[in-house]
XYZ file of N, CA and C in Angstrom:
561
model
N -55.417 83.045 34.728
C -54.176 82.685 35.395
C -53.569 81.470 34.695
N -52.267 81.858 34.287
C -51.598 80.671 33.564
C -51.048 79.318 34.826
N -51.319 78.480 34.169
C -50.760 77.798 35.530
C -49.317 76.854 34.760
N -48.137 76.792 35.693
C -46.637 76.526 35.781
C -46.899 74.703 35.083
N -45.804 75.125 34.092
C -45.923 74.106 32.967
C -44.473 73.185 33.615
N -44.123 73.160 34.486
C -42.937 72.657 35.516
C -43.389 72.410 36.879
N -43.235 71.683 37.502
C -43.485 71.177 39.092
C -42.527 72.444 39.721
N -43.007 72.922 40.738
C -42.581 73.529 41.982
C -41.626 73.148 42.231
N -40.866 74.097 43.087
C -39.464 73.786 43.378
C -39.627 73.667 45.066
N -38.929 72.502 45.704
C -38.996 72.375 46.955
C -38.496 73.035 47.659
N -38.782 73.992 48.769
C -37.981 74.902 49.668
C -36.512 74.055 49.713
N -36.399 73.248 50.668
C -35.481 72.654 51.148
C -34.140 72.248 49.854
N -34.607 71.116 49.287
C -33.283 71.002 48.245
C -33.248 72.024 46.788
N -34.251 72.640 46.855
C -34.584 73.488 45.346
C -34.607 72.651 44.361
N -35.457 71.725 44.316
C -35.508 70.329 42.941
C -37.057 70.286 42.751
N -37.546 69.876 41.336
C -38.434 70.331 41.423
C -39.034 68.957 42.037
N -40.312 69.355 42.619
C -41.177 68.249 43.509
C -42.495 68.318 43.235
N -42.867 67.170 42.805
C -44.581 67.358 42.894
C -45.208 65.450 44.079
N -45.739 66.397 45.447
C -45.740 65.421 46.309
C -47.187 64.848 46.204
N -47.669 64.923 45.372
C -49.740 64.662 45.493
C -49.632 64.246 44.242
N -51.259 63.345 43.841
C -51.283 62.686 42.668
C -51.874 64.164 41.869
N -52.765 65.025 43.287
C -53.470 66.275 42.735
C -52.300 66.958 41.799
N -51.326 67.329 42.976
C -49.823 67.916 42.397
C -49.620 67.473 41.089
N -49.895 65.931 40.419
C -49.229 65.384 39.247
C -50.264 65.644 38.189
N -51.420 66.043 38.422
C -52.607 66.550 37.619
C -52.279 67.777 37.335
N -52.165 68.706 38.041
C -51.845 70.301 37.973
C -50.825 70.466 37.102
N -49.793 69.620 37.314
C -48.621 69.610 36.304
C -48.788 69.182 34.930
N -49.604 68.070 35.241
C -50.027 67.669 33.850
C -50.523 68.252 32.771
N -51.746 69.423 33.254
C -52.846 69.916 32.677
C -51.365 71.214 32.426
N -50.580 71.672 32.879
C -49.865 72.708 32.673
C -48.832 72.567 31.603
N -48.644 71.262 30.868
C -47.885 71.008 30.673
C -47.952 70.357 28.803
N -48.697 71.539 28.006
C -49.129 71.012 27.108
C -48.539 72.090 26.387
N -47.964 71.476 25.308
C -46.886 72.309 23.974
C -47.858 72.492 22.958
N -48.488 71.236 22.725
C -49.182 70.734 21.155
C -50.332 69.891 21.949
N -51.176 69.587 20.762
C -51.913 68.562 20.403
C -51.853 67.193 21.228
N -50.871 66.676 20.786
C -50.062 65.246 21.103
C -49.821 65.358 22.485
N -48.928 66.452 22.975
C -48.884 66.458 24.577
C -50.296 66.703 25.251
N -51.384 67.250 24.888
C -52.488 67.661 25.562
C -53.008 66.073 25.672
N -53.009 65.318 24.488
C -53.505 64.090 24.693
C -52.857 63.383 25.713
N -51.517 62.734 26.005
C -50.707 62.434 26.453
C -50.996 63.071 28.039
N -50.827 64.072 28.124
C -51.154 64.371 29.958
C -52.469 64.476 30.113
N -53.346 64.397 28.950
C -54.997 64.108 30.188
C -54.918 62.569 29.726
N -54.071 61.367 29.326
C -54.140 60.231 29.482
C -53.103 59.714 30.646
N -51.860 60.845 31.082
C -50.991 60.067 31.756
C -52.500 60.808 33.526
N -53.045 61.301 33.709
C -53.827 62.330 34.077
C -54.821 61.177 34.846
N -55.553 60.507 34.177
C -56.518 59.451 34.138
C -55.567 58.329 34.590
N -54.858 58.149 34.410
C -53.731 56.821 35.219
C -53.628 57.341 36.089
N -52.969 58.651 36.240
C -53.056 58.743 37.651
C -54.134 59.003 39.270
N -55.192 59.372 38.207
C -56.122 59.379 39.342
C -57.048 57.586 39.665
N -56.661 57.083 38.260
C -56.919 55.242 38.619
C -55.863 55.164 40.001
N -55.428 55.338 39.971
C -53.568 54.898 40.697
C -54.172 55.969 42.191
N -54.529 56.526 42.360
C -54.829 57.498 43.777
C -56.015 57.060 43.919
N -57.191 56.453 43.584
C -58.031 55.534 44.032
C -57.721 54.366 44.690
N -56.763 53.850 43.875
C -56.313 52.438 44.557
C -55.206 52.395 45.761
N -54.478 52.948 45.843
C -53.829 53.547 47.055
C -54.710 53.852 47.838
N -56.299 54.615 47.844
C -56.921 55.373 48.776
C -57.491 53.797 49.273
N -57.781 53.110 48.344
C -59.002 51.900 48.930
C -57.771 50.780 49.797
N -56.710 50.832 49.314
C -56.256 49.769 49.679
C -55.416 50.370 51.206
N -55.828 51.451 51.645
C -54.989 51.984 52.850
C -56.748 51.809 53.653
N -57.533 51.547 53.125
C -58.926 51.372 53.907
C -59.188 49.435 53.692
N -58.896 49.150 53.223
C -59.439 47.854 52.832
C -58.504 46.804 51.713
N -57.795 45.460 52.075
C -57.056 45.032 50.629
C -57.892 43.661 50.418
N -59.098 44.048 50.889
C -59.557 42.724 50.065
C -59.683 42.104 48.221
N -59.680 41.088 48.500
C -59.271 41.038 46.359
C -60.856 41.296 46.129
N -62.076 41.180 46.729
C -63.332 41.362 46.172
C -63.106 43.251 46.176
N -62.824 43.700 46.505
C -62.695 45.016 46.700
C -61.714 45.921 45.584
N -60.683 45.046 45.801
C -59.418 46.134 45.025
C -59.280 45.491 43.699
N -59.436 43.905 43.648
C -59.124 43.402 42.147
C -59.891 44.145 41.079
N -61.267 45.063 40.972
C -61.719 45.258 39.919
C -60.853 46.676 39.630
N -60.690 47.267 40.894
C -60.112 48.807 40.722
C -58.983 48.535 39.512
N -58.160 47.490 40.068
C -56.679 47.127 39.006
C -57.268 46.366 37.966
N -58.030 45.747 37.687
C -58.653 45.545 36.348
C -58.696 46.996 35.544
N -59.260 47.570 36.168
C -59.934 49.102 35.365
C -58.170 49.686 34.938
N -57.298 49.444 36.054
C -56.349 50.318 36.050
C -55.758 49.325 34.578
N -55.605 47.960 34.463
C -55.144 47.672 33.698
C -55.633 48.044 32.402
N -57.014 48.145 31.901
C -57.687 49.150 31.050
C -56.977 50.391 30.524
N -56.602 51.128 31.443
C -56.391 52.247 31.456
C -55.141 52.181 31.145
N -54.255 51.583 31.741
C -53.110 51.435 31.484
C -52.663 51.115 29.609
N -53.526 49.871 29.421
C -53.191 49.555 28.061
C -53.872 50.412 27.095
N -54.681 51.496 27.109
C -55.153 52.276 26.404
C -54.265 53.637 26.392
N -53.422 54.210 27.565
C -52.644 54.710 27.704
C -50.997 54.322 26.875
N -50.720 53.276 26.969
C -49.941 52.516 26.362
C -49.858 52.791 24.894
N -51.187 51.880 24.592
C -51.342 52.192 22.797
C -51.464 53.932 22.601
N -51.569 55.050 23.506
C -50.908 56.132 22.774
C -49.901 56.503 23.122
N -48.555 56.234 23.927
C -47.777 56.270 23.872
C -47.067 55.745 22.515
N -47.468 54.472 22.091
C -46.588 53.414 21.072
C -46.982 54.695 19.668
N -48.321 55.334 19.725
C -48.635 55.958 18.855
C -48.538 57.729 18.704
N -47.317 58.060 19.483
C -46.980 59.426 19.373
C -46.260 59.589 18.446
N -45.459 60.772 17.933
C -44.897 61.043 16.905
C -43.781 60.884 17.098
N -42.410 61.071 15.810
C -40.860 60.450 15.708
C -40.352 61.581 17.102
N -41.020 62.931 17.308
C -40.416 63.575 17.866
C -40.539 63.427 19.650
N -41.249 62.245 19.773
C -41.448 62.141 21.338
C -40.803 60.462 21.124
N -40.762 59.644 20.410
C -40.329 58.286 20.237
C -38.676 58.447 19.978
N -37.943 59.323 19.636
C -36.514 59.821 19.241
C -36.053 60.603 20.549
N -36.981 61.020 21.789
C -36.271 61.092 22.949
C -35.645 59.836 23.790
N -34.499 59.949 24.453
C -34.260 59.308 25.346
C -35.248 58.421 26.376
N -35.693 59.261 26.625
C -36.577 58.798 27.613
C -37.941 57.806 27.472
N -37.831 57.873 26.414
C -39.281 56.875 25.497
C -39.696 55.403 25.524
N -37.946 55.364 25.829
C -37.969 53.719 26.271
C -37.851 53.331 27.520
N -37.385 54.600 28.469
C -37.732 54.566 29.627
C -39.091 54.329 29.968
N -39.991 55.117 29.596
C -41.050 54.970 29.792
C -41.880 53.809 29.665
N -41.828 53.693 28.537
C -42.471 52.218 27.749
C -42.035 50.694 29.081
N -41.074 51.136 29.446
C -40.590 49.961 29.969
C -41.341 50.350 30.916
N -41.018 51.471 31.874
C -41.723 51.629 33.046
C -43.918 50.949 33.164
N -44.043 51.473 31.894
C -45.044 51.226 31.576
C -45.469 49.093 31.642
N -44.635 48.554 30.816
C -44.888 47.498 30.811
C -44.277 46.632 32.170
N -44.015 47.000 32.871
C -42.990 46.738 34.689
C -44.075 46.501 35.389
N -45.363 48.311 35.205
C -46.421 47.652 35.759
C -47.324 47.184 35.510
N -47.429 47.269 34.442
C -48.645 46.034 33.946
C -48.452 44.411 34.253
N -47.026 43.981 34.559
C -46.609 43.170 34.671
C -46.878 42.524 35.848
N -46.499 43.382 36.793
C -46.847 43.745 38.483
C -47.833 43.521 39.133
N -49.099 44.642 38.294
C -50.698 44.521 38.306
C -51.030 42.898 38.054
N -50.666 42.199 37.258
C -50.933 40.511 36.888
C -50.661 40.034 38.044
N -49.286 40.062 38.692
C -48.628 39.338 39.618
C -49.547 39.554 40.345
N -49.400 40.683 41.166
C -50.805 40.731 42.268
C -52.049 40.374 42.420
N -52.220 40.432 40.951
C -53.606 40.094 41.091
C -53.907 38.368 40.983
N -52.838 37.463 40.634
C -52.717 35.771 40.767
C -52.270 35.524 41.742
N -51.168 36.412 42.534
C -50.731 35.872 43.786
C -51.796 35.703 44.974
N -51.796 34.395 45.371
C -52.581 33.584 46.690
C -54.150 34.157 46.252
N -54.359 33.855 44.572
C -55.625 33.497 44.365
C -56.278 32.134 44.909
N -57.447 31.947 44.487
C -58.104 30.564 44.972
C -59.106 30.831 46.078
N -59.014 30.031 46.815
C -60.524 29.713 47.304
C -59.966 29.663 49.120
N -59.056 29.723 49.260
C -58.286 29.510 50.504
C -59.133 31.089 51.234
N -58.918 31.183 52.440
C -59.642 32.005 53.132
C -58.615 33.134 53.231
N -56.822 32.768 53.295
C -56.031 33.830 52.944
C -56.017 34.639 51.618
N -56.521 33.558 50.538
C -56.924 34.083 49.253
C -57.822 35.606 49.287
N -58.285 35.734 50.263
C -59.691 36.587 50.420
C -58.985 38.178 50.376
N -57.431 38.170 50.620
C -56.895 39.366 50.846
C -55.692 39.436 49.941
N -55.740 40.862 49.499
C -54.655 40.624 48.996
C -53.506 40.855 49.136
N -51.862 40.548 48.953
C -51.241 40.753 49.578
C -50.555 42.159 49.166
N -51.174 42.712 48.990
C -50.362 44.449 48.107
C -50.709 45.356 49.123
N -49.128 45.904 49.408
C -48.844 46.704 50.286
C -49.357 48.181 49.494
N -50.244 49.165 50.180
C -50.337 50.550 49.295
C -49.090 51.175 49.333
N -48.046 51.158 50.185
C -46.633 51.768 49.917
C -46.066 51.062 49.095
N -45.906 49.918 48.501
C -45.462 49.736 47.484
C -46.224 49.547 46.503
N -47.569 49.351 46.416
C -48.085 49.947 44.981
C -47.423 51.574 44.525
N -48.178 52.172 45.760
C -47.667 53.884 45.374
C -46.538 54.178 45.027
N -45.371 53.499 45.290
C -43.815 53.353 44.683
C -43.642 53.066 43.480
N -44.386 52.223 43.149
C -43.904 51.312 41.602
C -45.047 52.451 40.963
N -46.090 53.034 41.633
C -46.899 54.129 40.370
C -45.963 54.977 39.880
N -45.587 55.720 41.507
C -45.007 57.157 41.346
C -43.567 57.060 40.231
N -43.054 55.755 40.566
C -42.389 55.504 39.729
C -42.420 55.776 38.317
N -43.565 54.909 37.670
C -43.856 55.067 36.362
C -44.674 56.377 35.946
N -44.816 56.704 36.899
C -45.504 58.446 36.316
C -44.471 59.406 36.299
N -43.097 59.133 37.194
C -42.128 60.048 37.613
C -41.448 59.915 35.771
N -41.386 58.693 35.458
C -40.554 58.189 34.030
C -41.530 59.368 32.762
N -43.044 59.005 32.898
C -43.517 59.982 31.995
C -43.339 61.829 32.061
N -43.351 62.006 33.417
C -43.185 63.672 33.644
C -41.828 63.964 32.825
N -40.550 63.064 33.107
C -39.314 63.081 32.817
C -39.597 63.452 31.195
N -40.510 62.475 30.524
C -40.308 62.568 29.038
C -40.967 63.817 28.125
N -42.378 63.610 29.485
C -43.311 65.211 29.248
C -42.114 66.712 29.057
N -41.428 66.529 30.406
C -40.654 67.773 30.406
C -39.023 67.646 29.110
N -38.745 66.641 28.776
C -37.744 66.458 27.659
C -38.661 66.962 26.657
N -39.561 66.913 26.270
C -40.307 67.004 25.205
C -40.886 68.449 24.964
N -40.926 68.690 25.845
C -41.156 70.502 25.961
C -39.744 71.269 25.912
N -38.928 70.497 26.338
C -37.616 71.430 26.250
C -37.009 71.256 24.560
N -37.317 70.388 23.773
C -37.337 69.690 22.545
C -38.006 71.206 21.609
N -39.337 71.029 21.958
C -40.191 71.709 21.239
C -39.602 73.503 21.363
N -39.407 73.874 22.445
C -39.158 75.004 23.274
C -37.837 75.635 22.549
N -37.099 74.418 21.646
C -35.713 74.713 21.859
C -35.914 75.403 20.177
N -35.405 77.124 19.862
C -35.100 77.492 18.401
C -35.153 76.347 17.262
N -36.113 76.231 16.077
C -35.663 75.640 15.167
C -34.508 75.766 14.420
N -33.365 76.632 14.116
C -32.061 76.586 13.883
C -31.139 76.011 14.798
N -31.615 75.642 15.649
C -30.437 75.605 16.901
C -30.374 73.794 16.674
N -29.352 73.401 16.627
C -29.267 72.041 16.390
C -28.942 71.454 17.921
N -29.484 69.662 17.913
C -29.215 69.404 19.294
C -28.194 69.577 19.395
N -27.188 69.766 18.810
C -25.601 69.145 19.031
C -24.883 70.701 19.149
N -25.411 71.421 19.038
C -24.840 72.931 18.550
C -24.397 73.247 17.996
N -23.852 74.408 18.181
C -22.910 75.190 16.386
C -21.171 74.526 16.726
N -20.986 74.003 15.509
C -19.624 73.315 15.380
C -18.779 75.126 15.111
N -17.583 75.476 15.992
C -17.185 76.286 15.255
C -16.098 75.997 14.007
N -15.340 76.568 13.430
C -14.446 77.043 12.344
C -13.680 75.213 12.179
N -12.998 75.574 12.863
C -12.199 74.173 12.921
C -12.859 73.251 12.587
N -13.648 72.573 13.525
C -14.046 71.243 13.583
C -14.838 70.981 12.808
N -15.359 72.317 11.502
C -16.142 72.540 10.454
C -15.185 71.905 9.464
N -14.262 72.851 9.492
C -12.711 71.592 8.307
C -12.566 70.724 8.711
N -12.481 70.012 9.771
C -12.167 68.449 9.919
C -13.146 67.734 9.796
N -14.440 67.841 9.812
C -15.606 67.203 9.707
C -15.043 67.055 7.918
N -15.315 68.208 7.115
C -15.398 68.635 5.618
C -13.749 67.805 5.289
N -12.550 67.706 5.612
C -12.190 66.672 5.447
C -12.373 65.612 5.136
N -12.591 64.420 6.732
C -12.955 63.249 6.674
C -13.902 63.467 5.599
N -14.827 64.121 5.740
C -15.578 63.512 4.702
C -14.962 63.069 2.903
N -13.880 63.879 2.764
C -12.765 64.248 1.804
C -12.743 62.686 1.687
N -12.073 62.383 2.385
C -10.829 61.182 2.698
C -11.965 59.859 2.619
N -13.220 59.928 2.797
C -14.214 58.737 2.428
C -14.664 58.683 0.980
N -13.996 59.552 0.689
C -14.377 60.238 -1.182
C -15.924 60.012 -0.786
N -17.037 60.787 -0.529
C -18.560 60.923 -0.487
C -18.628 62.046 -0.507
């Protein structure tokens, strides 16, 4: 059984939806063109199940003896994830979305720090931390929502005829005016 290289489409608005981190695994593992993408979704894959651990512990418990190592690990994961992003090929770094990502990527690593210094120390409020799991799970889903975006640009990339140019077929006309100007720059 092949499994759907696209998230499900939601009854209600017909968009596609993937509501579980399980959901964002299934998609993931479905969602491999090449090589490079297979790497890429069993690494965006592993972030996300760091990221559905820590949501699970911190809706049971937000102590910093408890959750700070989970986001250590996640930060691990994160920056190893990272360095293969920075290290994919011109044809996933020349999408749009690449720098979306990257950013999304470095937002939470940024985030993960904050939380993890905010009302450190020795104080007895220190003992907890102050990270809400609805807004961790926001700022994840976030940055995983930015990679699916680039996963699925990148398949539509690959997917798309090698003759077929992004820009499409210029017809008749705008073939002479292109071949013009170029005239008129003498090149």
């Amino acid at each position: 059984m092949s499994r759907p290289s696209r998230p499900r489409l939601d009854p209600v608005s017909h968009l596609p939806s993937v509501n579980s981190f399980g959901e964002l695994s299934e998609f993931l593992r479905g969602a491999v063109a090449d090589e490079e993408s297979r790497q890429f979704s069993d690494s965006m894959s592993l972030l996300a199940s760091h990221v559905e651990a820590i949501v699970a512990a911190l809706r049971l418990d937000r102590s910093r003896a408890r959750i700070a190592p989970l986001l250590m690990d996640l930060l691990t994961v994160l920056r190893q994830h990272r360095q293969l992003v920075i290290g994919l090929s011109p044809a996933w770094r020349g999408l749009y979305e690449y720098a979306g990502y990257l950013n999304a990527l470095n937002n939470l690593r940024v985030l993960i720090g904050q939380w993890l210094l905010d009302g450190a120390g020795d104080s007895p409020a220190a003992a907890l931390l102050g990270l809400d799991p609805d807004d961790f799970q926001r700022v994840a889903w976030r940055t995983l929502g930015e990679g699916m975006l680039m996963i699925d640009m990148y398949e539509q990339l690959v997917a798309r005829p090698a003759d077929e140019s992004a820009l499409g077929v210029l017809d008749e006309p705008k073939v002479q005016r292109a071949m013009a100007w170029w005239k008129k720059l003498g090149l």
